[in-house]
Amino acid sequence: MEAKPTLLINRSFINLLEIEEEAQKVLPRMIFDYYSSGSESRSTLVANLKAFAQFKLTPRVLRNVSNINMATEILGISSSFPVMVAPMAMQRMAHPDGEVASAQACKRAGIPFILSTMSNSSIEEVASSGHPSLLFQLYVIRNREVVAGWVKRAQTLGFRALVITVDAPYLGRREADERNRFCMPSHLRLKILESLYVVTQNAAVLEQNKKSLDNSKGSGLSALFRSELDSTLDWDIIPWLRTVTSLPIILKGVMSPLDAQRAMSCGVNAIVVSNHGGRQLDHAPTSLDVLPAVLEAVQGRIPVIVDGGIRRGTDVLKALALGASAVLLGRPVLYGLALDGEHGVARVLNILKQEFKLAMALTGCSKLSDISPDLIFNPKLTSHL
Ligand SMILES: Cc1cc2nc3c(=O)[nH]c(=O)nc-3n(C[C@H](O)[C@H](O)[C@H](O)COP(=O)(O)O)c2cc1C
């Protein structure tokens, strides 16, 4: 059931889209569908991929771009270019080394890695990569004692920030997973979530949830979410988390300027504008659709990160030109992982980084602060010159 890693080393995939095509050939259908799927009609998923193409970039010339500095820092977490790897569940379905390999590749590339609550690797295993820029993504489950335990462990092990995912009180309906009766291969474990059952010593719940993931009438993951995730979650979670940790709090899944304002008034340190890669509310707008209004609401007071559909260096540049501080990269990382573990992820990150560097050079930017809204081609302005 697991992907057979093939060696990517001697094969030179030119871009992230080719890596996806190749990963589709090596991953079992059920797993590729789970990674690639979107919710319901997949309209948001498709829109995410088209969103960046709507913007054109203006080349700028004669600006000495012999030295390009792409490095940045967000909430004190440094990155060699303005990209972080998004939290993504169950990475050992792609490769036996799963999240540990992804974290190692991020360490090599000098970019932050966000570990999902739904990980097949434990917080300790990922921390042992020695990566200095790890973040922990939190799905808030009903048992707050367990949530507090995860957060404290992550902080003790050197994780730098918490990323609270707020767009998933229930799992979006991914029809491919229902059709495939998606289930996690039985030799894998959800090592972080499992600690719930150790604390509650509730063998019956463990058994029931294992069954949900092992097989069910529809998607096993959806059943697990229904049984564990706290759909009563509201803004009180932020002050509660402040009593548990001193780590910076990043809210992921904010799509409304009103929610962005509320997040700031609750003292959230950064937000991720995200529709969860088109996997939650179908017909949600894209991150780029709502970014201007969110930036207007935020007024530069906290960093705004975006994700969804980043596949090219020019996409990263466009997001920054439109005002984002950084982007999260999702699925291409899983595809690189499926092809060649840590090396595959490193290849994905390196391709994106080189593309971004070239895009900066061709738009006349030698440092990130040179990337400004006037790089986005605006036909009205041009015609007035
Ligand atoms: C297979 C898969 C699993 C995901 N798991 C999580 C998760 O556990 N927590 C979370 O906050 N987001 C999760 N996401 C959403 C990503 O963090 C991110 O928002 C999205 O993938 C970005 O879009 P992209 O894949 O087009 O780059 C997942 C996405 C995918 C594709």
GROMACS .gro file of C-alpha atoms and ligand atoms in nm:
model
  416
    1MET     CA    1   0.000   0.000   0.000
    2GLU     CA    2   0.295   0.229   0.061
    3ALA     CA    3   0.476   0.418  -0.213
    4LYS     CA    4   0.786   0.248  -0.347
    5PRO     CA    5   1.053   0.516  -0.331
    6THR     CA    6   1.232   0.547  -0.663
    7LEU     CA    7   1.563   0.719  -0.704
    8LEU     CA    8   1.528   1.072  -0.820
    9ILE     CA    9   1.899   1.143  -0.795
   10ASN     CA   10   1.986   1.072  -1.157
   11ARG     CA   11   1.666   1.211  -1.295
   12SER     CA   12   1.637   1.579  -1.336
   13PHE     CA   13   1.287   1.701  -1.295
   14ILE     CA   14   1.278   2.055  -1.414
   15ASN     CA   15   0.981   2.189  -1.218
   16LEU     CA   16   0.731   2.110  -0.944
   17LEU     CA   17   0.456   2.017  -1.191
   18GLU     CA   18   0.672   1.741  -1.339
   19ILE     CA   19   0.746   1.611  -0.991
   20GLU     CA   20   0.372   1.585  -0.927
   21GLU     CA   21   0.321   1.390  -1.252
   22GLU     CA   22   0.596   1.148  -1.156
   23ALA     CA   23   0.468   1.107  -0.800
   24GLN     CA   24   0.130   1.011  -0.938
   25LYS     CA   25   0.297   0.718  -1.112
   26VAL     CA   26   0.463   0.582  -0.795
   27LEU     CA   27   0.199   0.649  -0.530
   28PRO     CA   28  -0.088   0.404  -0.481
   29ARG     CA   29  -0.408   0.556  -0.615
   30MET     CA   30  -0.577   0.594  -0.274
   31ILE     CA   31  -0.280   0.784  -0.134
   32PHE     CA   32  -0.226   1.007  -0.436
   33ASP     CA   33  -0.597   1.090  -0.432
   34TYR     CA   34  -0.582   1.174  -0.060
   35TYR     CA   35  -0.285   1.406  -0.110
   36SER     CA   36  -0.415   1.574  -0.424
   37SER     CA   37  -0.784   1.591  -0.348
   38GLY     CA   38  -1.004   1.892  -0.281
   39SER     CA   39  -1.350   1.914  -0.134
   40GLU     CA   40  -1.677   1.855  -0.322
   41SER     CA   41  -1.665   2.002  -0.676
   42ARG     CA   42  -1.298   2.100  -0.624
   43SER     CA   43  -1.377   2.450  -0.745
   44THR     CA   44  -1.156   2.615  -0.480
   45LEU     CA   45  -0.876   2.367  -0.548
   46VAL     CA   46  -0.883   2.451  -0.919
   47ALA     CA   47  -0.914   2.826  -0.849
   48ASN     CA   48  -0.607   2.813  -0.622
   49LEU     CA   49  -0.396   2.687  -0.908
   50LYS     CA   50  -0.529   2.951  -1.149
   51ALA     CA   51  -0.516   3.244  -0.905
   52PHE     CA   52  -0.151   3.330  -0.954
   53ALA     CA   53  -0.174   3.320  -1.335
   54GLN     CA   54  -0.418   3.614  -1.325
   55PHE     CA   55  -0.137   3.844  -1.218
   56LYS     CA   56   0.140   3.951  -1.451
   57LEU     CA   57   0.479   4.078  -1.344
   58THR     CA   58   0.656   4.379  -1.490
   59PRO     CA   59   1.021   4.314  -1.574
   60ARG     CA   60   1.251   4.591  -1.445
   61VAL     CA   61   1.590   4.656  -1.600
   62LEU     CA   62   1.937   4.797  -1.527
   63ARG     CA   63   1.925   4.742  -1.153
   64ASN     CA   64   2.243   4.545  -1.077
   65VAL     CA   65   2.104   4.209  -0.972
   66SER     CA   66   2.440   4.035  -0.941
   67ASN     CA   67   2.380   3.966  -0.570
   68ILE     CA   68   2.037   3.854  -0.459
   69ASN     CA   69   1.951   3.823  -0.092
   70MET     CA   70   1.637   3.617  -0.036
   71ALA     CA   71   1.673   3.567   0.340
   72THR     CA   72   1.397   3.669   0.575
   73GLU     CA   73   1.281   3.637   0.934
   74ILE     CA   74   0.926   3.596   1.059
   75LEU     CA   75   0.854   3.614   1.433
   76GLY     CA   76   1.227   3.570   1.487
   77ILE     CA   77   1.231   3.249   1.279
   78SER     CA   78   1.480   3.280   0.997
   79SER     CA   79   1.438   3.142   0.649
   80SER     CA   80   1.672   3.135   0.352
   81PHE     CA   81   1.384   3.246   0.129
   82PRO     CA   82   1.027   3.344   0.215
   83VAL     CA   83   0.881   2.993   0.207
   84MET     CA   84   0.785   2.752   0.485
   85VAL     CA   85   0.664   2.395   0.444
   86ALA     CA   86   0.292   2.373   0.527
   87PRO     CA   87   0.163   2.130   0.788
   88MET     CA   88   0.047   1.815   0.611
   89ALA     CA   89  -0.088   1.497   0.763
   90MET     CA   90   0.044   1.142   0.729
   91GLN     CA   91   0.371   1.186   0.542
   92ARG     CA   92   0.487   0.826   0.598
   93MET     CA   93   0.230   0.724   0.340
   94ALA     CA   94   0.462   0.893   0.089
   95HIS     CA   95   0.792   0.762   0.225
   96PRO     CA   96   0.898   0.550   0.525
   97ASP     CA   97   1.091   0.845   0.672
   98GLY     CA   98   0.787   1.075   0.640
   99GLU     CA   99   0.793   1.398   0.840
  100VAL     CA  100   1.149   1.335   0.962
  101ALA     CA  101   1.278   1.337   0.603
  102SER     CA  102   1.078   1.652   0.522
  103ALA     CA  103   1.213   1.828   0.831
  104GLN     CA  104   1.570   1.725   0.741
  105ALA     CA  105   1.528   1.862   0.389
  106CYS     CA  106   1.395   2.190   0.530
  107LYS     CA  107   1.691   2.208   0.765
  108ARG     CA  108   1.928   2.165   0.468
  109ALA     CA  109   1.741   2.430   0.272
  110GLY     CA  110   1.728   2.664   0.572
  111ILE     CA  111   1.351   2.699   0.572
  112PRO     CA  112   1.096   2.638   0.851
  113PHE     CA  113   0.901   2.312   0.872
  114ILE     CA  114   0.553   2.295   1.026
  115LEU     CA  115   0.467   1.961   1.185
  116SER     CA  116   0.101   1.853   1.163
  117THR     CA  117  -0.094   1.717   1.461
  118MET     CA  118  -0.193   1.434   1.222
  119SER     CA  119   0.167   1.328   1.179
  120ASN     CA  120   0.293   0.972   1.148
  121SER     CA  121   0.607   1.079   1.335
  122SER     CA  122   0.624   1.190   1.696
  123ILE     CA  123   0.714   1.541   1.808
  124GLU     CA  124   1.036   1.394   1.952
  125GLU     CA  125   1.133   1.218   1.625
  126VAL     CA  126   1.095   1.539   1.428
  127ALA     CA  127   1.276   1.743   1.695
  128SER     CA  128   1.568   1.500   1.669
  129SER     CA  129   1.631   1.631   1.317
  130GLY     CA  130   1.799   1.920   1.499
  131HIS     CA  131   1.625   2.168   1.272
  132PRO     CA  132   1.630   2.505   1.450
  133SER     CA  133   1.313   2.629   1.277
  134LEU     CA  134   1.034   2.384   1.359
  135LEU     CA  135   0.674   2.495   1.416
  136PHE     CA  136   0.393   2.285   1.557
  137GLN     CA  137   0.049   2.285   1.393
  138LEU     CA  138  -0.232   2.229   1.636
  139TYR     CA  139  -0.571   2.079   1.576
  140VAL     CA  140  -0.756   2.149   1.898
  141ILE     CA  141  -0.921   1.831   2.019
  142ARG     CA  142  -1.179   1.809   2.296
  143ASN     CA  143  -0.937   1.683   2.559
  144ARG     CA  144  -0.756   2.004   2.661
  145GLU     CA  145  -0.521   1.821   2.894
  146VAL     CA  146  -0.381   1.638   2.593
  147VAL     CA  147  -0.364   1.958   2.386
  148ALA     CA  148  -0.170   2.131   2.665
  149GLY     CA  149   0.065   1.830   2.680
  150TRP     CA  150   0.143   1.851   2.307
  151VAL     CA  151   0.207   2.224   2.323
  152LYS     CA  152   0.434   2.197   2.626
  153ARG     CA  153   0.630   1.909   2.470
  154ALA     CA  154   0.675   2.106   2.148
  155GLN     CA  155   0.795   2.412   2.340
  156THR     CA  156   1.035   2.207   2.554
  157LEU     CA  157   1.175   2.039   2.242
  158GLY     CA  158   1.258   2.375   2.085
  159PHE     CA  159   0.966   2.431   1.849
  160ARG     CA  160   0.949   2.803   1.769
  161ALA     CA  161   0.577   2.874   1.722
  162LEU     CA  162   0.230   2.725   1.729
  163VAL     CA  163   0.018   2.723   1.415
  164ILE     CA  164  -0.346   2.680   1.516
  165THR     CA  165  -0.560   2.556   1.229
  166VAL     CA  166  -0.902   2.713   1.263
  167ASP     CA  167  -1.074   2.623   0.935
  168ALA     CA  168  -1.150   2.260   1.017
  169PRO     CA  169  -1.416   2.220   1.289
  170TYR     CA  170  -1.521   1.933   1.062
  171LEU     CA  171  -1.334   1.781   0.775
  172GLY     CA  172  -1.431   1.907   0.428
  173ARG     CA  173  -1.600   1.642   0.217
  174ARG     CA  174  -1.337   1.498  -0.011
  175GLU     CA  175  -1.531   1.280  -0.247
  176ALA     CA  176  -1.227   1.094  -0.380
  177ASP     CA  177  -1.153   0.974  -0.025
  178GLU     CA  178  -1.511   0.860   0.021
  179ARG     CA  179  -1.508   0.675  -0.307
  180ASN     CA  180  -1.175   0.511  -0.220
  181ARG     CA  181  -1.282   0.449   0.141
  182PHE     CA  182  -0.960   0.619   0.235
  183CYS     CA  183  -0.777   0.454   0.520
  184MET     CA  184  -0.426   0.489   0.654
  185PRO     CA  185  -0.208   0.179   0.585
  186SER     CA  186  -0.235  -0.036   0.896
  187HIS     CA  187   0.139  -0.042   0.976
  188LEU     CA  188   0.141   0.337   1.023
  189ARG     CA  189   0.044   0.528   1.334
  190LEU     CA  190  -0.074   0.877   1.413
  191LYS     CA  191   0.197   0.917   1.671
  192ILE     CA  192   0.095   1.255   1.813
  193LEU     CA  193  -0.280   1.196   1.824
  194GLU     CA  194  -0.226   0.855   1.981
  195SER     CA  195  -0.110   1.009   2.309
  196LEU     CA  196  -0.477   1.095   2.362
  197TYR     CA  197  -0.550   0.733   2.428
  198VAL     CA  198  -0.254   0.690   2.659
  199VAL     CA  199  -0.377   0.980   2.875
  200THR     CA  200  -0.741   0.881   2.875
  201GLN     CA  201  -0.651   0.511   2.887
  202ASN     CA  202  -0.958   0.468   2.681
  203ALA     CA  203  -0.892   0.148   2.492
  204ALA     CA  204  -1.243   0.145   2.352
  205VAL     CA  205  -1.198   0.487   2.191
  206LEU     CA  206  -0.861   0.383   2.054
  207GLU     CA  207  -1.014   0.072   1.901
  208GLN     CA  208  -1.303   0.263   1.753
  209ASN     CA  209  -1.078   0.528   1.600
  210LYS     CA  210  -0.835   0.274   1.464
  211LYS     CA  211  -1.131   0.112   1.297
  212SER     CA  212  -1.234   0.451   1.151
  213LEU     CA  213  -0.892   0.490   0.999
  214ASP     CA  214  -0.852   0.125   0.906
  215ASN     CA  215  -1.172   0.130   0.711
  216SER     CA  216  -1.515   0.273   0.708
  217LYS     CA  217  -1.809   0.331   0.482
  218GLY     CA  218  -1.669   0.668   0.376
  219SER     CA  219  -1.344   0.846   0.456
  220GLY     CA  220  -1.186   0.712   0.775
  221LEU     CA  221  -1.023   1.046   0.841
  222SER     CA  222  -1.354   1.225   0.833
  223ALA     CA  223  -1.489   0.989   1.099
  224LEU     CA  224  -1.183   1.046   1.315
  225PHE     CA  225  -1.226   1.424   1.291
  226ARG     CA  226  -1.590   1.397   1.392
  227SER     CA  227  -1.502   1.194   1.697
  228GLU     CA  228  -1.202   1.396   1.821
  229LEU     CA  229  -1.201   1.754   1.693
  230ASP     CA  230  -1.362   2.019   1.907
  231SER     CA  231  -1.630   2.181   1.692
  232THR     CA  232  -1.726   2.409   1.985
  233LEU     CA  233  -1.395   2.591   1.937
  234ASP     CA  234  -1.421   2.971   1.954
  235TRP     CA  235  -1.197   3.274   2.015
  236ASP     CA  236  -1.153   3.182   2.384
  237ILE     CA  237  -0.898   2.927   2.268
  238ILE     CA  238  -0.638   3.203   2.224
  239PRO     CA  239  -0.631   3.329   2.587
  240TRP     CA  240  -0.643   2.967   2.701
  241LEU     CA  241  -0.338   2.881   2.491
  242ARG     CA  242  -0.160   3.183   2.636
  243THR     CA  243  -0.195   3.023   2.979
  244VAL     CA  244  -0.025   2.709   2.842
  245THR     CA  245   0.261   2.848   2.634
  246SER     CA  246   0.475   3.152   2.567
  247LEU     CA  247   0.530   3.050   2.203
  248PRO     CA  248   0.411   3.287   1.928
  249ILE     CA  249   0.066   3.194   1.799
  250ILE     CA  250  -0.007   3.186   1.426
  251LEU     CA  251  -0.368   3.141   1.316
  252LYS     CA  252  -0.403   2.935   0.997
  253GLY     CA  253  -0.715   2.947   0.786
  254VAL     CA  254  -0.818   3.312   0.822
  255MET     CA  255  -1.005   3.429   0.510
  256SER     CA  256  -1.204   3.727   0.635
  257PRO     CA  257  -1.076   4.075   0.726
  258LEU     CA  258  -1.316   4.068   1.022
  259ASP     CA  259  -1.153   3.751   1.152
  260ALA     CA  260  -0.810   3.904   1.092
  261GLN     CA  261  -0.908   4.202   1.309
  262ARG     CA  262  -1.045   3.973   1.578
  263ALA     CA  263  -0.727   3.768   1.568
  264MET     CA  264  -0.519   4.080   1.627
  265SER     CA  265  -0.739   4.193   1.915
  266CYS     CA  266  -0.684   3.849   2.072
  267GLY     CA  267  -0.308   3.905   2.045
  268VAL     CA  268  -0.239   3.651   1.769
  269ASN     CA  269   0.117   3.703   1.638
  270ALA     CA  270   0.065   3.620   1.267
  271ILE     CA  271  -0.202   3.480   1.037
  272VAL     CA  272  -0.202   3.242   0.745
  273VAL     CA  273  -0.456   3.333   0.480
  274SER     CA  274  -0.552   2.987   0.360
  275ASN     CA  275  -0.842   2.784   0.228
  276HIS     CA  276  -0.658   2.468   0.333
  277GLY     CA  277  -0.549   2.391  -0.021
  278GLY     CA  278  -0.912   2.375  -0.137
  279ARG     CA  279  -0.984   2.086   0.101
  280GLN     CA  280  -1.233   2.250   0.338
  281LEU     CA  281  -1.515   2.486   0.226
  282ASP     CA  282  -1.565   2.441  -0.147
  283HIS     CA  283  -1.632   2.772  -0.329
  284ALA     CA  284  -1.425   2.958  -0.073
  285PRO     CA  285  -1.226   3.235  -0.244
  286THR     CA  286  -0.856   3.196  -0.307
  287SER     CA  287  -0.600   3.346  -0.071
  288LEU     CA  288  -0.512   3.606  -0.335
  289ASP     CA  289  -0.880   3.708  -0.365
  290VAL     CA  290  -0.899   3.805   0.001
  291LEU     CA  291  -0.539   3.913   0.063
  292PRO     CA  292  -0.591   4.287  -0.013
  293ALA     CA  293  -0.882   4.317   0.232
  294VAL     CA  294  -0.697   4.120   0.500
  295LEU     CA  295  -0.386   4.338   0.458
  296GLU     CA  296  -0.603   4.647   0.483
  297ALA     CA  297  -0.746   4.517   0.811
  298VAL     CA  298  -0.407   4.420   0.950
  299GLN     CA  299  -0.232   4.749   0.861
  300GLY     CA  300   0.113   4.591   0.881
  301ARG     CA  301   0.079   4.513   1.252
  302ILE     CA  302   0.139   4.137   1.219
  303PRO     CA  303   0.289   3.923   0.941
  304VAL     CA  304   0.042   3.784   0.687
  305ILE     CA  305   0.141   3.455   0.526
  306VAL     CA  306  -0.052   3.297   0.236
  307ASP     CA  307  -0.083   2.949   0.091
  308GLY     CA  308  -0.269   2.749  -0.171
  309GLY     CA  309  -0.147   2.678  -0.523
  310ILE     CA  310   0.216   2.793  -0.495
  311ARG     CA  311   0.397   2.596  -0.766
  312ARG     CA  312   0.644   2.845  -0.915
  313GLY     CA  313   0.901   3.097  -0.797
  314THR     CA  314   0.698   3.366  -0.971
  315ASP     CA  315   0.400   3.265  -0.750
  316VAL     CA  316   0.611   3.339  -0.441
  317LEU     CA  317   0.715   3.671  -0.590
  318LYS     CA  318   0.356   3.765  -0.673
  319ALA     CA  319   0.239   3.681  -0.320
  320LEU     CA  320   0.510   3.905  -0.174
  321ALA     CA  321   0.444   4.184  -0.424
  322LEU     CA  322   0.079   4.173  -0.319
  323GLY     CA  323   0.187   4.223   0.042
  324ALA     CA  324   0.237   3.878   0.198
  325SER     CA  325   0.539   3.827   0.425
  326ALA     CA  326   0.592   3.465   0.317
  327VAL     CA  327   0.412   3.164   0.169
  328LEU     CA  328   0.350   2.805   0.273
  329LEU     CA  329   0.424   2.528   0.026
  330GLY     CA  330   0.198   2.222   0.043
  331ARG     CA  331   0.152   1.928  -0.190
  332PRO     CA  332   0.474   1.951  -0.398
  333VAL     CA  333   0.663   1.858  -0.080
  334LEU     CA  334   0.463   1.535  -0.049
  335TYR     CA  335   0.532   1.453  -0.413
  336GLY     CA  336   0.907   1.510  -0.373
  337LEU     CA  337   0.896   1.296  -0.058
  338ALA     CA  338   0.720   1.015  -0.246
  339LEU     CA  339   0.985   1.016  -0.518
  340ASP     CA  340   1.299   1.024  -0.311
  341GLY     CA  341   1.247   1.097   0.059
  342GLU     CA  342   1.463   1.374   0.199
  343HIS     CA  343   1.643   1.419  -0.136
  344GLY     CA  344   1.314   1.454  -0.319
  345VAL     CA  345   1.192   1.725  -0.081
  346ALA     CA  346   1.530   1.899  -0.103
  347ARG     CA  347   1.496   1.895  -0.482
  348VAL     CA  348   1.149   2.052  -0.464
  349LEU     CA  349   1.270   2.326  -0.231
  350ASN     CA  350   1.578   2.394  -0.440
  351ILE     CA  351   1.382   2.422  -0.765
  352LEU     CA  352   1.141   2.670  -0.605
  353LYS     CA  353   1.424   2.868  -0.453
  354GLN     CA  354   1.615   2.895  -0.782
  355GLU     CA  355   1.297   2.996  -0.965
  356PHE     CA  356   1.226   3.262  -0.704
  357LYS     CA  357   1.580   3.395  -0.728
  358LEU     CA  358   1.552   3.422  -1.107
  359ALA     CA  359   1.213   3.593  -1.077
  360MET     CA  360   1.365   3.846  -0.837
  361ALA     CA  361   1.652   3.912  -1.076
  362LEU     CA  362   1.427   3.957  -1.378
  363THR     CA  363   1.206   4.202  -1.190
  364GLY     CA  364   1.511   4.398  -1.075
  365CYS     CA  365   1.496   4.301  -0.708
  366SER     CA  366   1.815   4.223  -0.519
  367LYS     CA  367   1.654   4.208  -0.173
  368LEU     CA  368   1.307   4.126  -0.045
  369SER     CA  369   1.231   4.489   0.041
  370ASP     CA  370   1.265   4.569  -0.333
  371ILE     CA  371   0.957   4.355  -0.399
  372SER     CA  372   0.671   4.603  -0.410
  373PRO     CA  373   0.314   4.621  -0.545
  374ASP     CA  374   0.428   4.812  -0.854
  375LEU     CA  375   0.582   4.489  -0.984
  376ILE     CA  376   0.228   4.366  -1.047
  377PHE     CA  377   0.147   4.476  -1.399
  378ASN     CA  378  -0.137   4.725  -1.405
  379PRO     CA  379  -0.251   4.812  -1.761
  380LYS     CA  380  -0.430   5.128  -1.644
  381LEU     CA  381  -0.112   5.276  -1.498
  382THR     CA  382   0.093   5.190  -1.808
  383SER     CA  383  -0.151   5.359  -2.044
  384HIS     CA  384  -0.126   5.686  -1.847
  385LEU     CA  385   0.252   5.714  -1.878
  386LIG     C1  386  -0.245   1.588   0.213
  386LIG     C2  387  -0.265   1.716   0.287
  386LIG     C3  388  -0.273   1.712   0.425
  386LIG     C4  389  -0.290   1.831   0.496
  386LIG     N1  390  -0.292   1.825   0.632
  386LIG     C5  391  -0.303   1.941   0.702
  386LIG     C6  392  -0.295   1.938   0.844
  386LIG     O1  393  -0.277   1.835   0.905
  386LIG     N2  394  -0.309   2.058   0.909
  386LIG     C7  395  -0.328   2.176   0.842
  386LIG     O2  396  -0.339   2.281   0.905
  386LIG     N3  397  -0.333   2.180   0.708
  386LIG     C8  398  -0.319   2.067   0.637
  386LIG     N4  399  -0.321   2.072   0.500
  386LIG     C9  400  -0.330   2.201   0.431
  386LIG    C10  401  -0.190   2.259   0.406
  386LIG     O3  402  -0.130   2.298   0.528
  386LIG    C11  403  -0.192   2.384   0.314
  386LIG     O4  404  -0.284   2.478   0.365
  386LIG    C12  405  -0.228   2.352   0.168
  386LIG     O5  406  -0.182   2.224   0.131
  386LIG    C13  407  -0.166   2.457   0.078
  386LIG     O6  408  -0.202   2.436  -0.054
  386LIG     P1  409  -0.108   2.365  -0.166
  386LIG     O7  410  -0.106   2.220  -0.132
  386LIG     O8  411  -0.179   2.395  -0.292
  386LIG     O9  412   0.030   2.428  -0.159
  386LIG    C14  413  -0.303   1.955   0.427
  386LIG    C15  414  -0.294   1.957   0.288
  386LIG    C16  415  -0.274   1.839   0.218
  386LIG    C17  416  -0.261   1.846   0.069
   0.00000   0.00000   0.00000
